[in-house]
Amino acid sequence: MAARDYLMEGEAILASCAPFYATTHRILRCETRAGKEECDELPYHRIAAVELVRQPRHAIAIAGLLLALGGVFLWTIGFISSVPTIVMGVGFMLWGARGREAYYQFRSYNMPEQELGRWRVAFRGSAGFILTVGEYVRRPLNW
């Protein structure tokens, strides 16, 4: 798959984060599906926002809940030293609920909900790509 095949006259690729390519005029998403090459575009002037989406860490939050409940149980049967366990459990629940950075979501004007999934860029390894897009959008990015 060569994104260069889809460039317009005078357009150049500035940054990439496969399958996304930031050009001087737009963002391209080029991929092969069912043996057929497809390339979608999102012009910079249509981008309304780029959001950093966080996803909760459910396993850590559940472990914190169990730790806190265990501390409460120990407290009810008379172990006064269970207070640190309760505090640690609540801390783990908050940490798990806060989550971690998962992906950047491009949003444009009048973009249908089913199209949003196609314009998600993984968080890891995409910092240069997102900064390049930010320079061309010239709007505050929501991260």
mmCIF file of N, CA, C and O in Angstrom, residues 21-84:
data_model
loop_
_atom_site.group_PDB
_atom_site.id
_atom_site.type_symbol
_atom_site.label_atom_id
_atom_site.label_comp_id
_atom_site.label_asym_id
_atom_site.label_seq_id
_atom_site.Cartn_x
_atom_site.Cartn_y
_atom_site.Cartn_z
ATOM 1 N N TYR A 21 -1.597 8.867 7.527
ATOM 2 C CA TYR A 21 -0.548 9.701 6.947
ATOM 3 C C TYR A 21 -1.005 11.148 7.010
ATOM 4 O O TYR A 21 -2.099 11.482 6.537
ATOM 5 N N ALA A 22 -0.177 12.008 7.585
ATOM 6 C CA ALA A 22 -0.465 13.440 7.623
ATOM 7 C C ALA A 22 0.234 14.083 6.435
ATOM 8 O O ALA A 22 1.451 13.979 6.295
ATOM 9 N N THR A 23 -0.549 14.727 5.576
ATOM 10 C CA THR A 23 0.019 15.396 4.414
ATOM 11 C C THR A 23 -0.103 16.907 4.619
ATOM 12 O O THR A 23 -0.572 17.366 5.651
ATOM 13 N N THR A 24 0.280 17.634 3.629
ATOM 14 C CA THR A 24 0.195 19.090 3.729
ATOM 15 C C THR A 24 -1.240 19.601 3.630
ATOM 16 O O THR A 24 -1.496 20.747 3.981
ATOM 17 N N HIS A 25 -2.195 18.751 3.172
ATOM 18 C CA HIS A 25 -3.580 19.189 2.996
ATOM 19 C C HIS A 25 -4.609 18.406 3.805
ATOM 20 O O HIS A 25 -5.707 18.893 4.033
ATOM 21 N N ARG A 26 -4.264 17.172 4.220
ATOM 22 C CA ARG A 26 -5.273 16.300 4.822
ATOM 23 C C ARG A 26 -4.617 15.126 5.532
ATOM 24 O O ARG A 26 -3.411 14.947 5.468
ATOM 25 N N ILE A 27 -5.463 14.355 6.192
ATOM 26 C CA ILE A 27 -5.030 13.094 6.794
ATOM 27 C C ILE A 27 -5.562 11.976 5.910
ATOM 28 O O ILE A 27 -6.742 11.976 5.541
ATOM 29 N N LEU A 28 -4.698 11.045 5.576
ATOM 30 C CA LEU A 28 -5.102 9.888 4.785
ATOM 31 C C LEU A 28 -5.083 8.646 5.663
ATOM 32 O O LEU A 28 -4.185 8.489 6.497
ATOM 33 N N ARG A 29 -6.050 7.781 5.475
ATOM 34 C CA ARG A 29 -6.056 6.460 6.112
ATOM 35 C C ARG A 29 -6.051 5.454 4.967
ATOM 36 O O ARG A 29 -7.063 5.264 4.295
ATOM 37 N N CYS A 30 -4.917 4.815 4.758
ATOM 38 C CA CYS A 30 -4.753 3.876 3.654
ATOM 39 C C CYS A 30 -4.526 2.481 4.206
ATOM 40 O O CYS A 30 -3.616 2.264 5.004
ATOM 41 N N GLU A 31 -5.357 1.538 3.757
ATOM 42 C CA GLU A 31 -5.234 0.163 4.220
ATOM 43 C C GLU A 31 -5.787 -0.782 3.164
ATOM 44 O O GLU A 31 -6.491 -0.373 2.248
ATOM 45 N N THR A 32 -5.457 -2.052 3.323
ATOM 46 C CA THR A 32 -5.956 -3.084 2.427
ATOM 47 C C THR A 32 -7.013 -3.886 3.160
ATOM 48 O O THR A 32 -6.756 -4.421 4.243
ATOM 49 N N ARG A 33 -8.208 -3.933 2.573
ATOM 50 C CA ARG A 33 -9.316 -4.695 3.158
ATOM 51 C C ARG A 33 -9.877 -5.629 2.103
ATOM 52 O O ARG A 33 -10.253 -5.185 1.031
ATOM 53 N N ALA A 34 -9.937 -6.905 2.455
ATOM 54 C CA ALA A 34 -10.461 -7.934 1.542
ATOM 55 C C ALA A 34 -9.738 -7.891 0.200
ATOM 56 O O ALA A 34 -10.347 -8.014 -0.857
ATOM 57 N N GLY A 35 -8.421 -7.685 0.251
ATOM 58 C CA GLY A 35 -7.613 -7.678 -0.962
ATOM 59 C C GLY A 35 -7.734 -6.428 -1.805
ATOM 60 O O GLY A 35 -7.189 -6.352 -2.896
ATOM 61 N N LYS A 36 -8.446 -5.441 -1.308
ATOM 62 C CA LYS A 36 -8.667 -4.204 -2.065
ATOM 63 C C LYS A 36 -8.078 -3.029 -1.298
ATOM 64 O O LYS A 36 -8.299 -2.887 -0.102
ATOM 65 N N GLU A 37 -7.332 -2.186 -1.994
ATOM 66 C CA GLU A 37 -6.751 -1.005 -1.366
ATOM 67 C C GLU A 37 -7.807 0.073 -1.211
ATOM 68 O O GLU A 37 -8.547 0.363 -2.152
ATOM 69 N N GLU A 38 -7.879 0.647 -0.007
ATOM 70 C CA GLU A 38 -8.818 1.733 0.258
ATOM 71 C C GLU A 38 -8.059 2.875 0.917
ATOM 72 O O GLU A 38 -7.185 2.657 1.748
ATOM 73 N N CYS A 39 -8.439 4.081 0.563
ATOM 74 C CA CYS A 39 -7.819 5.249 1.151
ATOM 75 C C CYS A 39 -8.902 6.290 1.426
ATOM 76 O O CYS A 39 -9.564 6.764 0.510
ATOM 77 N N ASP A 40 -9.095 6.596 2.705
ATOM 78 C CA ASP A 40 -10.065 7.619 3.114
ATOM 79 C C ASP A 40 -9.299 8.882 3.473
ATOM 80 O O ASP A 40 -8.132 8.828 3.864
ATOM 81 N N GLU A 41 -9.961 10.007 3.371
ATOM 82 C CA GLU A 41 -9.308 11.277 3.679
ATOM 83 C C GLU A 41 -10.126 12.079 4.669
ATOM 84 O O GLU A 41 -11.350 11.957 4.749
ATOM 85 N N LEU A 42 -9.428 12.899 5.425
ATOM 86 C CA LEU A 42 -10.043 13.834 6.351
ATOM 87 C C LEU A 42 -9.281 15.158 6.214
ATOM 88 O O LEU A 42 -8.177 15.308 6.747
ATOM 89 N N PRO A 43 -9.847 16.113 5.468
ATOM 90 C CA PRO A 43 -9.165 17.405 5.288
ATOM 91 C C PRO A 43 -9.035 18.145 6.620
ATOM 92 O O PRO A 43 -9.901 18.038 7.489
ATOM 93 N N TYR A 44 -7.959 18.894 6.761
ATOM 94 C CA TYR A 44 -7.707 19.609 8.008
ATOM 95 C C TYR A 44 -8.817 20.592 8.352
ATOM 96 O O TYR A 44 -9.140 20.778 9.518
ATOM 97 N N HIS A 45 -9.409 21.225 7.356
ATOM 98 C CA HIS A 45 -10.437 22.225 7.653
ATOM 99 C C HIS A 45 -11.716 21.598 8.215
ATOM 100 O O HIS A 45 -12.543 22.289 8.779
ATOM 101 N N ARG A 46 -11.887 20.279 8.069
ATOM 102 C CA ARG A 46 -13.073 19.600 8.609
ATOM 103 C C ARG A 46 -12.851 19.066 10.022
ATOM 104 O O ARG A 46 -13.797 18.614 10.662
ATOM 105 N N ILE A 47 -11.620 19.083 10.511
ATOM 106 C CA ILE A 47 -11.348 18.538 11.849
ATOM 107 C C ILE A 47 -11.858 19.504 12.903
ATOM 108 O O ILE A 47 -11.452 20.659 12.962
ATOM 109 N N ALA A 48 -12.758 19.021 13.738
ATOM 110 C CA ALA A 48 -13.321 19.842 14.810
ATOM 111 C C ALA A 48 -12.519 19.678 16.091
ATOM 112 O O ALA A 48 -12.378 20.621 16.861
ATOM 113 N N ALA A 49 -12.001 18.469 16.340
ATOM 114 C CA ALA A 49 -11.261 18.217 17.579
ATOM 115 C C ALA A 49 -10.423 16.961 17.440
ATOM 116 O O ALA A 49 -10.729 16.074 16.647
ATOM 117 N N VAL A 50 -9.358 16.926 18.220
ATOM 118 C CA VAL A 50 -8.563 15.716 18.401
ATOM 119 C C VAL A 50 -8.536 15.488 19.903
ATOM 120 O O VAL A 50 -7.997 16.294 20.651
ATOM 121 N N GLU A 51 -9.161 14.404 20.344
ATOM 122 C CA GLU A 51 -9.315 14.148 21.777
ATOM 123 C C GLU A 51 -8.442 12.979 22.209
ATOM 124 O O GLU A 51 -8.337 11.979 21.496
ATOM 125 N N LEU A 52 -7.856 13.116 23.375
ATOM 126 C CA LEU A 52 -7.130 12.008 23.991
ATOM 127 C C LEU A 52 -8.131 11.232 24.828
ATOM 128 O O LEU A 52 -8.738 11.777 25.748
ATOM 129 N N VAL A 53 -8.335 9.966 24.499
ATOM 130 C CA VAL A 53 -9.315 9.125 25.182
ATOM 131 C C VAL A 53 -8.590 8.190 26.140
ATOM 132 O O VAL A 53 -7.619 7.532 25.770
ATOM 133 N N ARG A 54 -9.065 8.157 27.368
ATOM 134 C CA ARG A 54 -8.504 7.291 28.403
ATOM 135 C C ARG A 54 -9.464 6.126 28.638
ATOM 136 O O ARG A 54 -10.669 6.311 28.611
ATOM 137 N N GLN A 55 -8.901 4.947 28.886
ATOM 138 C CA GLN A 55 -9.717 3.788 29.201
ATOM 139 C C GLN A 55 -9.366 3.300 30.598
ATOM 140 O O GLN A 55 -8.186 3.231 30.961
ATOM 141 N N PRO A 56 -10.379 2.975 31.398
ATOM 142 C CA PRO A 56 -10.120 2.530 32.771
ATOM 143 C C PRO A 56 -9.421 1.179 32.812
ATOM 144 O O PRO A 56 -9.543 0.366 31.903
ATOM 145 N N ARG A 57 -8.672 0.972 33.884
ATOM 146 C CA ARG A 57 -8.021 -0.319 34.131
ATOM 147 C C ARG A 57 -8.912 -1.087 35.098
ATOM 148 O O ARG A 57 -8.794 -0.945 36.318
ATOM 149 N N HIS A 58 -9.778 -1.885 34.555
ATOM 150 C CA HIS A 58 -10.775 -2.580 35.364
ATOM 151 C C HIS A 58 -10.149 -3.550 36.364
ATOM 152 O O HIS A 58 -10.622 -3.671 37.493
ATOM 153 N N ALA A 59 -9.097 -4.241 35.973
ATOM 154 C CA ALA A 59 -8.485 -5.228 36.859
ATOM 155 C C ALA A 59 -7.931 -4.568 38.119
ATOM 156 O O ALA A 59 -8.091 -5.094 39.232
ATOM 157 N N ILE A 60 -7.301 -3.411 37.969
ATOM 158 C CA ILE A 60 -6.742 -2.711 39.132
ATOM 159 C C ILE A 60 -7.869 -2.181 40.010
ATOM 160 O O ILE A 60 -7.792 -2.255 41.239
ATOM 161 N N ALA A 61 -8.919 -1.653 39.401
ATOM 162 C CA ALA A 61 -10.048 -1.140 40.185
ATOM 163 C C ALA A 61 -10.743 -2.266 40.956
ATOM 164 O O ALA A 61 -11.109 -2.090 42.127
ATOM 165 N N ILE A 62 -10.896 -3.418 40.342
ATOM 166 C CA ILE A 62 -11.526 -4.549 41.029
ATOM 167 C C ILE A 62 -10.638 -5.056 42.156
ATOM 168 O O ILE A 62 -11.124 -5.374 43.253
ATOM 169 N N ALA A 63 -9.323 -5.114 41.916
ATOM 170 C CA ALA A 63 -8.397 -5.530 42.977
ATOM 171 C C ALA A 63 -8.470 -4.559 44.153
ATOM 172 O O ALA A 63 -8.443 -4.976 45.320
ATOM 173 N N GLY A 64 -8.571 -3.263 43.867
ATOM 174 C CA GLY A 64 -8.709 -2.271 44.926
ATOM 175 C C GLY A 64 -9.995 -2.435 45.696
ATOM 176 O O GLY A 64 -10.022 -2.302 46.932
ATOM 177 N N LEU A 65 -11.077 -2.735 44.999
ATOM 178 C CA LEU A 65 -12.358 -2.971 45.658
ATOM 179 C C LEU A 65 -12.271 -4.165 46.597
ATOM 180 O O LEU A 65 -12.721 -4.106 47.744
ATOM 181 N N LEU A 66 -11.673 -5.248 46.118
ATOM 182 C CA LEU A 66 -11.536 -6.444 46.958
ATOM 183 C C LEU A 66 -10.642 -6.177 48.164
ATOM 184 O O LEU A 66 -10.918 -6.648 49.270
ATOM 185 N N LEU A 67 -9.582 -5.419 47.962
ATOM 186 C CA LEU A 67 -8.686 -5.069 49.061
ATOM 187 C C LEU A 67 -9.414 -4.214 50.097
ATOM 188 O O LEU A 67 -9.305 -4.458 51.308
ATOM 189 N N ALA A 68 -10.178 -3.233 49.637
ATOM 190 C CA ALA A 68 -10.928 -2.375 50.566
ATOM 191 C C ALA A 68 -11.987 -3.173 51.312
ATOM 192 O O ALA A 68 -12.162 -3.002 52.527
ATOM 193 N N LEU A 69 -12.699 -4.043 50.613
ATOM 194 C CA LEU A 69 -13.717 -4.869 51.283
ATOM 195 C C LEU A 69 -13.081 -5.819 52.298
ATOM 196 O O LEU A 69 -13.634 -6.028 53.385
ATOM 197 N N GLY A 70 -11.929 -6.365 51.951
ATOM 198 C CA GLY A 70 -11.213 -7.206 52.910
ATOM 199 C C GLY A 70 -10.795 -6.423 54.142
ATOM 200 O O GLY A 70 -10.886 -6.914 55.272
ATOM 201 N N GLY A 71 -10.354 -5.179 53.937
ATOM 202 C CA GLY A 71 -9.982 -4.329 55.068
ATOM 203 C C GLY A 71 -11.180 -4.000 55.944
ATOM 204 O O GLY A 71 -11.071 -3.987 57.175
ATOM 205 N N VAL A 72 -12.328 -3.746 55.328
ATOM 206 C CA VAL A 72 -13.545 -3.466 56.098
ATOM 207 C C VAL A 72 -13.951 -4.705 56.899
ATOM 208 O O VAL A 72 -14.327 -4.610 58.078
ATOM 209 N N PHE A 73 -13.839 -5.870 56.274
ATOM 210 C CA PHE A 73 -14.164 -7.109 56.983
ATOM 211 C C PHE A 73 -13.237 -7.307 58.182
ATOM 212 O O PHE A 73 -13.689 -7.635 59.286
ATOM 213 N N LEU A 74 -11.941 -7.081 57.976
ATOM 214 C CA LEU A 74 -10.992 -7.214 59.092
ATOM 215 C C LEU A 74 -11.284 -6.193 60.197
ATOM 216 O O LEU A 74 -11.110 -6.476 61.375
ATOM 217 N N TRP A 75 -11.708 -4.992 59.810
ATOM 218 C CA TRP A 75 -12.049 -3.953 60.790
ATOM 219 C C TRP A 75 -13.238 -4.389 61.649
ATOM 220 O O TRP A 75 -13.253 -4.175 62.860
ATOM 221 N N THR A 76 -14.243 -5.007 60.998
ATOM 222 C CA THR A 76 -15.440 -5.410 61.747
ATOM 223 C C THR A 76 -15.165 -6.537 62.724
ATOM 224 O O THR A 76 -15.872 -6.656 63.733
ATOM 225 N N ILE A 77 -14.157 -7.356 62.460
ATOM 226 C CA ILE A 77 -13.865 -8.434 63.409
ATOM 227 C C ILE A 77 -12.795 -8.040 64.410
ATOM 228 O O ILE A 77 -12.366 -8.864 65.202
ATOM 229 N N GLY A 78 -12.373 -6.777 64.376
ATOM 230 C CA GLY A 78 -11.542 -6.271 65.447
ATOM 231 C C GLY A 78 -10.089 -5.971 65.119
ATOM 232 O O GLY A 78 -9.331 -5.612 66.014
ATOM 233 N N PHE A 79 -9.651 -6.103 63.883
ATOM 234 C CA PHE A 79 -8.273 -5.765 63.536
ATOM 235 C C PHE A 79 -8.170 -4.278 63.234
ATOM 236 O O PHE A 79 -8.572 -3.807 62.175
ATOM 237 N N ILE A 80 -7.632 -3.527 64.164
ATOM 238 C CA ILE A 80 -7.526 -2.076 64.004
ATOM 239 C C ILE A 80 -6.483 -1.736 62.936
ATOM 240 O O ILE A 80 -6.585 -0.724 62.259
ATOM 241 N N SER A 81 -5.516 -2.609 62.759
ATOM 242 C CA SER A 81 -4.460 -2.332 61.779
ATOM 243 C C SER A 81 -4.920 -2.519 60.333
ATOM 244 O O SER A 81 -4.114 -2.438 59.411
ATOM 245 N N SER A 82 -6.184 -2.747 60.112
ATOM 246 C CA SER A 82 -6.687 -2.924 58.741
ATOM 247 C C SER A 82 -6.956 -1.592 58.044
ATOM 248 O O SER A 82 -7.276 -1.586 56.847
ATOM 249 N N VAL A 83 -6.820 -0.477 58.735
ATOM 250 C CA VAL A 83 -7.058 0.840 58.127
ATOM 251 C C VAL A 83 -6.136 1.079 56.929
ATOM 252 O O VAL A 83 -6.603 1.539 55.882
ATOM 253 N N PRO A 84 -4.839 0.773 57.002
ATOM 254 C CA PRO A 84 -4.000 0.963 55.803
ATOM 255 C C PRO A 84 -4.470 0.123 54.615
ATOM 256 O O PRO A 84 -4.365 0.551 53.464
#
